[in-house]
Coordinates of C-alpha atoms (C1' of nucleotides) in Angstrom, one line a residue:
Chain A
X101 CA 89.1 198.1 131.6
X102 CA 85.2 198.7 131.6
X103 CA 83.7 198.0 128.1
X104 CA 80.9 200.5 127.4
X105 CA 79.1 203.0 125.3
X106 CA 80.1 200.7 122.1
X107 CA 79.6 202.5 118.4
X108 CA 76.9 200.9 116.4
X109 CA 79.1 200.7 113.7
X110 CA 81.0 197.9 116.2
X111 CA 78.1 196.6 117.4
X112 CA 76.8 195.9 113.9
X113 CA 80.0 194.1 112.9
X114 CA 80.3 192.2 116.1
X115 CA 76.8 190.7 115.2
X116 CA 77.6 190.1 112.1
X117 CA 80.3 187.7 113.0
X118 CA 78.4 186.0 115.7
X119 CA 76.0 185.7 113.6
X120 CA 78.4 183.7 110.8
X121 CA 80.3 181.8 113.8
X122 CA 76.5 181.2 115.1
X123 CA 75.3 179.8 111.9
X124 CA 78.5 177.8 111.1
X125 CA 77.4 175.8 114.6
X126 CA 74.0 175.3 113.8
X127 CA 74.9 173.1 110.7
X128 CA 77.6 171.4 112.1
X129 CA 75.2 170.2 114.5
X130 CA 72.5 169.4 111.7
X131 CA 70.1 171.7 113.1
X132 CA 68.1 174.0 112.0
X133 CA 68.3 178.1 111.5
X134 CA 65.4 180.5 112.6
X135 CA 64.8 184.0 112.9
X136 CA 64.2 184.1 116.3
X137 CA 67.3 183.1 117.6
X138 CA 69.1 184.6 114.5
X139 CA 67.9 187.8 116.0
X140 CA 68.9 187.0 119.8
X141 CA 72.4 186.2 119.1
X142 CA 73.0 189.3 116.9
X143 CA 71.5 190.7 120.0
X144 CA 73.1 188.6 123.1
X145 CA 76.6 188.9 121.0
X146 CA 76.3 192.8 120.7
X147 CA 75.7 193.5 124.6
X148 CA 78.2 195.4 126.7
X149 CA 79.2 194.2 129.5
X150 CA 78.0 191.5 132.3
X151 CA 74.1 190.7 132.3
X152 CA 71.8 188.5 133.8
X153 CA 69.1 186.2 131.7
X154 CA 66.6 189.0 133.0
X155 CA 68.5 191.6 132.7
X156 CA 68.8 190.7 128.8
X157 CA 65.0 189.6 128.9
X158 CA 63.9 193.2 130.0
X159 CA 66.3 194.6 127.7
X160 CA 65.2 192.4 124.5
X161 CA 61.5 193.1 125.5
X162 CA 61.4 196.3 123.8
X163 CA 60.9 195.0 120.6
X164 CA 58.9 191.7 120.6
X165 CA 59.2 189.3 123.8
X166 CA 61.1 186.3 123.4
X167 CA 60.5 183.3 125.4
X168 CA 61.9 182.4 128.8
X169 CA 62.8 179.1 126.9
X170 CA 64.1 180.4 123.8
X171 CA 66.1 182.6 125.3
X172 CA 68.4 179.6 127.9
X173 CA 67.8 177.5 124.9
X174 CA 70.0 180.1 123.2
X175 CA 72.3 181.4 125.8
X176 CA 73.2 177.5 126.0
X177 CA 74.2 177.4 122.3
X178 CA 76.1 180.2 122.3
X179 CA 78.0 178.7 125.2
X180 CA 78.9 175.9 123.0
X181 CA 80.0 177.8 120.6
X182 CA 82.5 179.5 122.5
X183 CA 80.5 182.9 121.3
X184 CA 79.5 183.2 125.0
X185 CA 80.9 182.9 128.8
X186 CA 79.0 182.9 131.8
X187 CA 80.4 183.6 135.4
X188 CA 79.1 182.9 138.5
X189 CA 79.0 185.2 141.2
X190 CA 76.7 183.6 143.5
X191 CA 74.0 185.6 143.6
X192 CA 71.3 183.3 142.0
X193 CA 71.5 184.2 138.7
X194 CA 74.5 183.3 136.3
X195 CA 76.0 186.3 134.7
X196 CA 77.0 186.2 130.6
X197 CA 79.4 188.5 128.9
X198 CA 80.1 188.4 125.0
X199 CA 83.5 186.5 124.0
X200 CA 83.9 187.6 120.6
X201 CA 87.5 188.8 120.2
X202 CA 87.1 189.0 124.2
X203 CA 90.7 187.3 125.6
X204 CA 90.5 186.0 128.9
X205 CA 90.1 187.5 132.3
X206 CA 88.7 187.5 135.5
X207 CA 86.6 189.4 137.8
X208 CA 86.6 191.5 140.4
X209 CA 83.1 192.0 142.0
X210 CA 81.7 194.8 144.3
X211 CA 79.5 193.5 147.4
X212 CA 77.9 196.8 147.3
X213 CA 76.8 197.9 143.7
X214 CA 77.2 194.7 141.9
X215 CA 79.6 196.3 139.9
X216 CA 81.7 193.9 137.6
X217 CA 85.2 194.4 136.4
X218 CA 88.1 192.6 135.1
X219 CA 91.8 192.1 135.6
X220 CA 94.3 189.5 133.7
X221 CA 97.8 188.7 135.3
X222 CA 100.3 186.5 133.4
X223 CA 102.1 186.2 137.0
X224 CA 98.9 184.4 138.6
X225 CA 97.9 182.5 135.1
X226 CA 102.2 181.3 135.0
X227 CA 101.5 180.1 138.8
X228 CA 98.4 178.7 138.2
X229 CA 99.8 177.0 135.7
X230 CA 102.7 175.8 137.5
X231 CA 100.8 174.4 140.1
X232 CA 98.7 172.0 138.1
X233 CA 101.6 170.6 136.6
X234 CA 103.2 170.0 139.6
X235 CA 100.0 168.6 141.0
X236 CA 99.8 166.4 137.8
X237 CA 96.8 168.2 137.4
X238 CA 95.8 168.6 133.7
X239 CA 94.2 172.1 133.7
X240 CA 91.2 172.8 131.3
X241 CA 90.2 175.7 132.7
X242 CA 90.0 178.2 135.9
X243 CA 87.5 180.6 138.0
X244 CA 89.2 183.4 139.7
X245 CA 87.1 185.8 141.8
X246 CA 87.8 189.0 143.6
X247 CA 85.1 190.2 146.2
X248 CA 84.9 193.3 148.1
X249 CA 84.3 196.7 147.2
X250 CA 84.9 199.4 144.5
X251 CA 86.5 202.3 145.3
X252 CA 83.1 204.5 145.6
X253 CA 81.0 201.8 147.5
X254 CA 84.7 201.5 149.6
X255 CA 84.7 205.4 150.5
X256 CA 81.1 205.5 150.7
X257 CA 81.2 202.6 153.8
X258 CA 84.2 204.6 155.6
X259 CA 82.2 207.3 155.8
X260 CA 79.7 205.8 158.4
X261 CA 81.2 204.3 161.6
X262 CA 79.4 200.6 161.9
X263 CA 79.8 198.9 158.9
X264 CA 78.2 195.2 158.2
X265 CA 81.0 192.8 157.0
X266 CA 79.7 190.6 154.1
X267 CA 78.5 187.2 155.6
X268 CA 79.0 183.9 154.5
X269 CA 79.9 183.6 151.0
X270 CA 80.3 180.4 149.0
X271 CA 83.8 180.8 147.5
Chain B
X201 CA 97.6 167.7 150.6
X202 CA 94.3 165.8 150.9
X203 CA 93.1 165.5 154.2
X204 CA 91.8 162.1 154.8
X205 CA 91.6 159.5 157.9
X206 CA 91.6 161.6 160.6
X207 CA 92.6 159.6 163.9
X208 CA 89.9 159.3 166.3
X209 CA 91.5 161.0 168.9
X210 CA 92.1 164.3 166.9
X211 CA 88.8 164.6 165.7
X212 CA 87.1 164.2 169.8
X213 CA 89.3 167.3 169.9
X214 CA 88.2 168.9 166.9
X215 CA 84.7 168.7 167.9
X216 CA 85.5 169.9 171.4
X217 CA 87.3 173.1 170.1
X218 CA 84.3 173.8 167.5
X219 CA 81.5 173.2 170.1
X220 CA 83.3 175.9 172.7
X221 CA 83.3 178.1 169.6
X222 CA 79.6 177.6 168.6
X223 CA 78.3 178.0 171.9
X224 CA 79.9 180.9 172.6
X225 CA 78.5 182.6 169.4
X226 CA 75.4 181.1 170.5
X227 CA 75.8 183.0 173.1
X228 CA 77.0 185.9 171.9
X229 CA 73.8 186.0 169.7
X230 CA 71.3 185.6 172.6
X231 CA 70.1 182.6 171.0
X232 CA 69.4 179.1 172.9
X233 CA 71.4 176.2 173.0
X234 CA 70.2 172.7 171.8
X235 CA 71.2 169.3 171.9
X236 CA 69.9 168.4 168.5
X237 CA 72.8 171.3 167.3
X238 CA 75.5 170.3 169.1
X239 CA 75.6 167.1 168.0
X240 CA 75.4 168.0 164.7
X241 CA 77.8 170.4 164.9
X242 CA 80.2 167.9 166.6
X243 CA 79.7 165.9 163.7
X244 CA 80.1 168.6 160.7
X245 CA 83.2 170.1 162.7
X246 CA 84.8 166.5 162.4
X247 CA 83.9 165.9 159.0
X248 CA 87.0 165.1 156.8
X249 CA 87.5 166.8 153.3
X250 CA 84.8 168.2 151.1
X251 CA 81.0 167.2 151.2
X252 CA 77.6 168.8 150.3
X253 CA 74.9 169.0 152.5
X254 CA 73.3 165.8 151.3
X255 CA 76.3 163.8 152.1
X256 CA 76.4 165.1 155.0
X257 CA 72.6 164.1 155.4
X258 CA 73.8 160.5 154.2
X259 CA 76.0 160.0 156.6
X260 CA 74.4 161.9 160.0
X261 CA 71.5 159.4 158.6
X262 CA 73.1 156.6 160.6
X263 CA 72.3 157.8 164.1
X264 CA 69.4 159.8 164.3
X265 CA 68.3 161.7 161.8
X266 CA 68.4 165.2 161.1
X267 CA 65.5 167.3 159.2
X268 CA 66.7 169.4 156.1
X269 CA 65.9 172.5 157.8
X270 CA 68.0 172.0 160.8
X271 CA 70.8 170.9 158.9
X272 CA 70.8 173.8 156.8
X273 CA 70.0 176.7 159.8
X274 CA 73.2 174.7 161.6
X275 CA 75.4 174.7 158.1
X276 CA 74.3 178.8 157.9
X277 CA 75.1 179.2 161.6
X278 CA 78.7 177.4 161.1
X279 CA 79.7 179.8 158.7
X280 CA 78.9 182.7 160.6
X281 CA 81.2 181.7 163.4
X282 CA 83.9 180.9 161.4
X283 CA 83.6 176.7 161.8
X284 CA 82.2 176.2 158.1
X285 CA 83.3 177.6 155.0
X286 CA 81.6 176.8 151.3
X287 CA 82.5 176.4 147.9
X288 CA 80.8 176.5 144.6
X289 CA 82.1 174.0 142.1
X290 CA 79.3 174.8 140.0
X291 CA 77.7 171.2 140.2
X292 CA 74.7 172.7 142.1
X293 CA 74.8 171.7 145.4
X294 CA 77.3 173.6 147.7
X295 CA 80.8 172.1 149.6
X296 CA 81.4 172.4 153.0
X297 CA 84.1 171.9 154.6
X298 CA 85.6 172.7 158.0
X299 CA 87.5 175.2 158.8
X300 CA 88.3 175.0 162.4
X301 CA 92.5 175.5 162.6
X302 CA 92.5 175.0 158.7
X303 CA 94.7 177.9 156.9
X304 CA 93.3 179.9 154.0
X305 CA 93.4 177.8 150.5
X306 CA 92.0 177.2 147.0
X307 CA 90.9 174.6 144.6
X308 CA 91.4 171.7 142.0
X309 CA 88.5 170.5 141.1
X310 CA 88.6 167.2 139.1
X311 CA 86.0 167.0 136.2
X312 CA 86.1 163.5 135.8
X313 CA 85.8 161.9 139.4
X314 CA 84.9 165.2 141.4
X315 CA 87.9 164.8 143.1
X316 CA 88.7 168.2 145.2
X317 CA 92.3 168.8 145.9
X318 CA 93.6 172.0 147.8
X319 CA 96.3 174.4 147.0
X320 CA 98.1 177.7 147.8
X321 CA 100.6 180.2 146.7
X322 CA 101.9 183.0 148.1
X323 CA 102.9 184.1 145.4
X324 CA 99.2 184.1 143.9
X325 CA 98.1 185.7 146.7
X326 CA 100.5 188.8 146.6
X327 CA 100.1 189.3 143.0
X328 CA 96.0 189.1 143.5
X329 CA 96.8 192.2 146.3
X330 CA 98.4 194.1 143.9
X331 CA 95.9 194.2 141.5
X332 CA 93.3 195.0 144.3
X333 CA 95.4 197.7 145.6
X334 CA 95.8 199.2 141.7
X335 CA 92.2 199.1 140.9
X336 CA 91.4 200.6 144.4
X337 CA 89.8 198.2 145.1
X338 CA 89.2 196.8 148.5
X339 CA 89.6 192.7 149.2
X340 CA 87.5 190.9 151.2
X341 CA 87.4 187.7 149.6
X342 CA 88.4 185.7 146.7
X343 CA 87.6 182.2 145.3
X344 CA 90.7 180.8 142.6
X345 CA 89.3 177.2 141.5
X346 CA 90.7 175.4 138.9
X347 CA 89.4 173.2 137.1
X348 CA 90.1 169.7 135.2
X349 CA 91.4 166.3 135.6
X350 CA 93.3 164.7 138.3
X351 CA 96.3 162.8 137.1
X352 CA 94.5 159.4 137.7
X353 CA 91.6 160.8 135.3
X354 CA 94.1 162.0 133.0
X355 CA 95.6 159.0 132.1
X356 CA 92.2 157.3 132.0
X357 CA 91.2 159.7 128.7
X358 CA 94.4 159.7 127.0
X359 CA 93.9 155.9 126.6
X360 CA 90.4 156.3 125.0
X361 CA 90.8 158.4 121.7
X362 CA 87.8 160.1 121.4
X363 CA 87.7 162.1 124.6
X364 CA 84.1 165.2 124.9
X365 CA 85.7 168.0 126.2
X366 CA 83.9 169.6 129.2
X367 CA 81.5 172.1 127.9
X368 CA 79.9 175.0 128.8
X369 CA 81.0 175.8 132.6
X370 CA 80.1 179.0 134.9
X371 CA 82.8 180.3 135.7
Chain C
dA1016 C1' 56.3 181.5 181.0
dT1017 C1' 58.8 183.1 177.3
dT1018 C1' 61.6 182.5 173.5
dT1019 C1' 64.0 179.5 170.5
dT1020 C1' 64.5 175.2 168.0
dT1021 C1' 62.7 171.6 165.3
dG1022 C1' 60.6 169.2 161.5
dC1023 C1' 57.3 169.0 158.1
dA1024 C1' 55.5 170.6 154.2
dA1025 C1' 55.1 174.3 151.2
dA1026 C1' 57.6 178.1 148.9
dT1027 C1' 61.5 179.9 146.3
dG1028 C1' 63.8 181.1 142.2
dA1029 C1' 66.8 180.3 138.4
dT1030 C1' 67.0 177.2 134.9
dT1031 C1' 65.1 173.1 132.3
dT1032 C1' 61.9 170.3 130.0
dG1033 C1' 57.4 168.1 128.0
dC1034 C1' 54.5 168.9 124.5
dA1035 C1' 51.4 170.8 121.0
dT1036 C1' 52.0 174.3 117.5
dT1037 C1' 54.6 176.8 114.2
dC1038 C1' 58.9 177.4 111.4
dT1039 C1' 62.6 175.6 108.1
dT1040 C1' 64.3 172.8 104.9
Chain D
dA1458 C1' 56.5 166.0 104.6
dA1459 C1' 60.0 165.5 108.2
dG1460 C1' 62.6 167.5 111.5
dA1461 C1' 63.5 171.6 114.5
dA1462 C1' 62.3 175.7 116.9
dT1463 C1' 59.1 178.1 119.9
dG1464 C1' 56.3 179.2 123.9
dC1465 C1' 53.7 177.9 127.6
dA1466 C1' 53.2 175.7 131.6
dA1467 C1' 54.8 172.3 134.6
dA1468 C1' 59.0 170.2 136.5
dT1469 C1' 63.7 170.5 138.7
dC1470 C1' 66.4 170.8 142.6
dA1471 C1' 69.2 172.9 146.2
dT1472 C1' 68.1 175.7 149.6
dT1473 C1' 64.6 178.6 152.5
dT1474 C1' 60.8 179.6 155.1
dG1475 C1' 56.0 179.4 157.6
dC1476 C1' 54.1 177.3 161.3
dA1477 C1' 52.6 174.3 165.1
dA1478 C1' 54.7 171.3 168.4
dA1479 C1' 58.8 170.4 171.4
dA1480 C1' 62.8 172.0 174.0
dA1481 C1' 65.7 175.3 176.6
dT1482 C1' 66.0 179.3 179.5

DNA sequence: ATTTTTGCAAATGATTTGCATTCTT
DNA sequence: AAGAATGCAAATCATTTGCAAAAAT
């Protein structure tokens, strides 16, 4: 279920419609439009994948540089406008992932590469579900988290006979 | 299932148990023993519920104090012997909690008073497994938080009309 | 004696914010 | 013009770390 290798023809329409959904926020809000951050979220909405606010500042930085500030400033709108998600993994840095036309999932993440990847289960969202209500809990939203390793990083660590087991981590 | 108002008896005990524990990985770790440590760790092991580091801080604050650094270095140490474990609600600061003789669960997180609740479900965690197991992919750890108001909360915004919904929230 | 622990202050690092300048309307 | 957006540098803030002094072996 790794999204990759998109078509520019896809990636075109997909920042096209960010771009619309984007602009539709902006004057609800009574702001104002610019070029700069016109450009970013035709960018941000278009990327494959999970990334870091660095990883998308290196990335963007082959054409002209965009601001540190600019560029939370705009991760934060796109939040708003539901045209963005962000996950925490707790390395540091908060990782973002496009949500245009994306349905929900979660993660599983790789202690050894860092790879990402996602799973969706009606059983554990029914449950969830299930739970809160019985809990009188009113449910707005969830975080669900899978940690350990890939299959290659898993093989790989078999291989040699001591093998570290991941320390704390806050779940 | 909120823990709360621990008798004074149980929680001599539960200090006792955690202190045997922490010395013998201590121990175990060639590393020296200290007074200053086992106090604190007397303390943290008997702390009821949920709490961050500067509540923690808050409430050590009534005997002697304790610096930041120690605190932390004993919080890190905890955790590697098992004592502590740590959960990101995303408001920040990390919760502790202890988790001397306290079974494996997960998290209601309560976005209008910060109440934390626990819960579990076998039937969550099996399903979770199978998914591992599918993508090949090997389980060390997981962290399933939901998130959004307790039922007290809950009936506290249904009587206001206009209610903000939570915004933007790492997930 | 030697090694570790402690506390203070300074460092960290991702994210945020103040403010003067530059766009948009 | 009037109000926003931008970029830079400075601020945040929880957590870490360097280091000299104090404690444990």
């Amino acid at each position: 279920m790794n999204r990759k290798a998109i078509p520019a023809r896809a990636t075109h329409r997909i920042a096209t419609d960010a771009s619309v959904i984007f602009e539709r926020h902006v004057r609800a809000e009574g702001l104002k439009s610019s070029q700069v951050r016109l450009g970013l979220v035709r960018a941000i909405a278009a990327m494959a994948g999970h990334f870091t606010a660095e990883m998308l500042q290196a990335r963007l930085m082959r054409r002209g540089s965009v601001s540190k500030a600019t560029l939370y400033r705009t991760l934060a709108m796109m939040q708003d406008c539901k045209l963005l998600v962000s996950h925490d993994f707790g390395g540091g840095a908060l990782y973002f992932e496009s949500a245009l036309n994306q349905p929900h999932h979660d993660h599983m993440y790789c202690l050894g590469c860092g790879a990402i990847s996602e799973f969706t289960s009606r059983g554990i969202e029914a449950l969830q579900a299930r739970i809160a209500a019985e809990a009188e809990f009113e449910l707005t939203a969830h975080s669900h988290k899978l940690y350990g390793y890939c299959a290659p990083c898993a093989r790989r660590a078999h291989k040699r006979t001591s093998e570290v087991e991941p320390g704390r981590r806050s779940g």
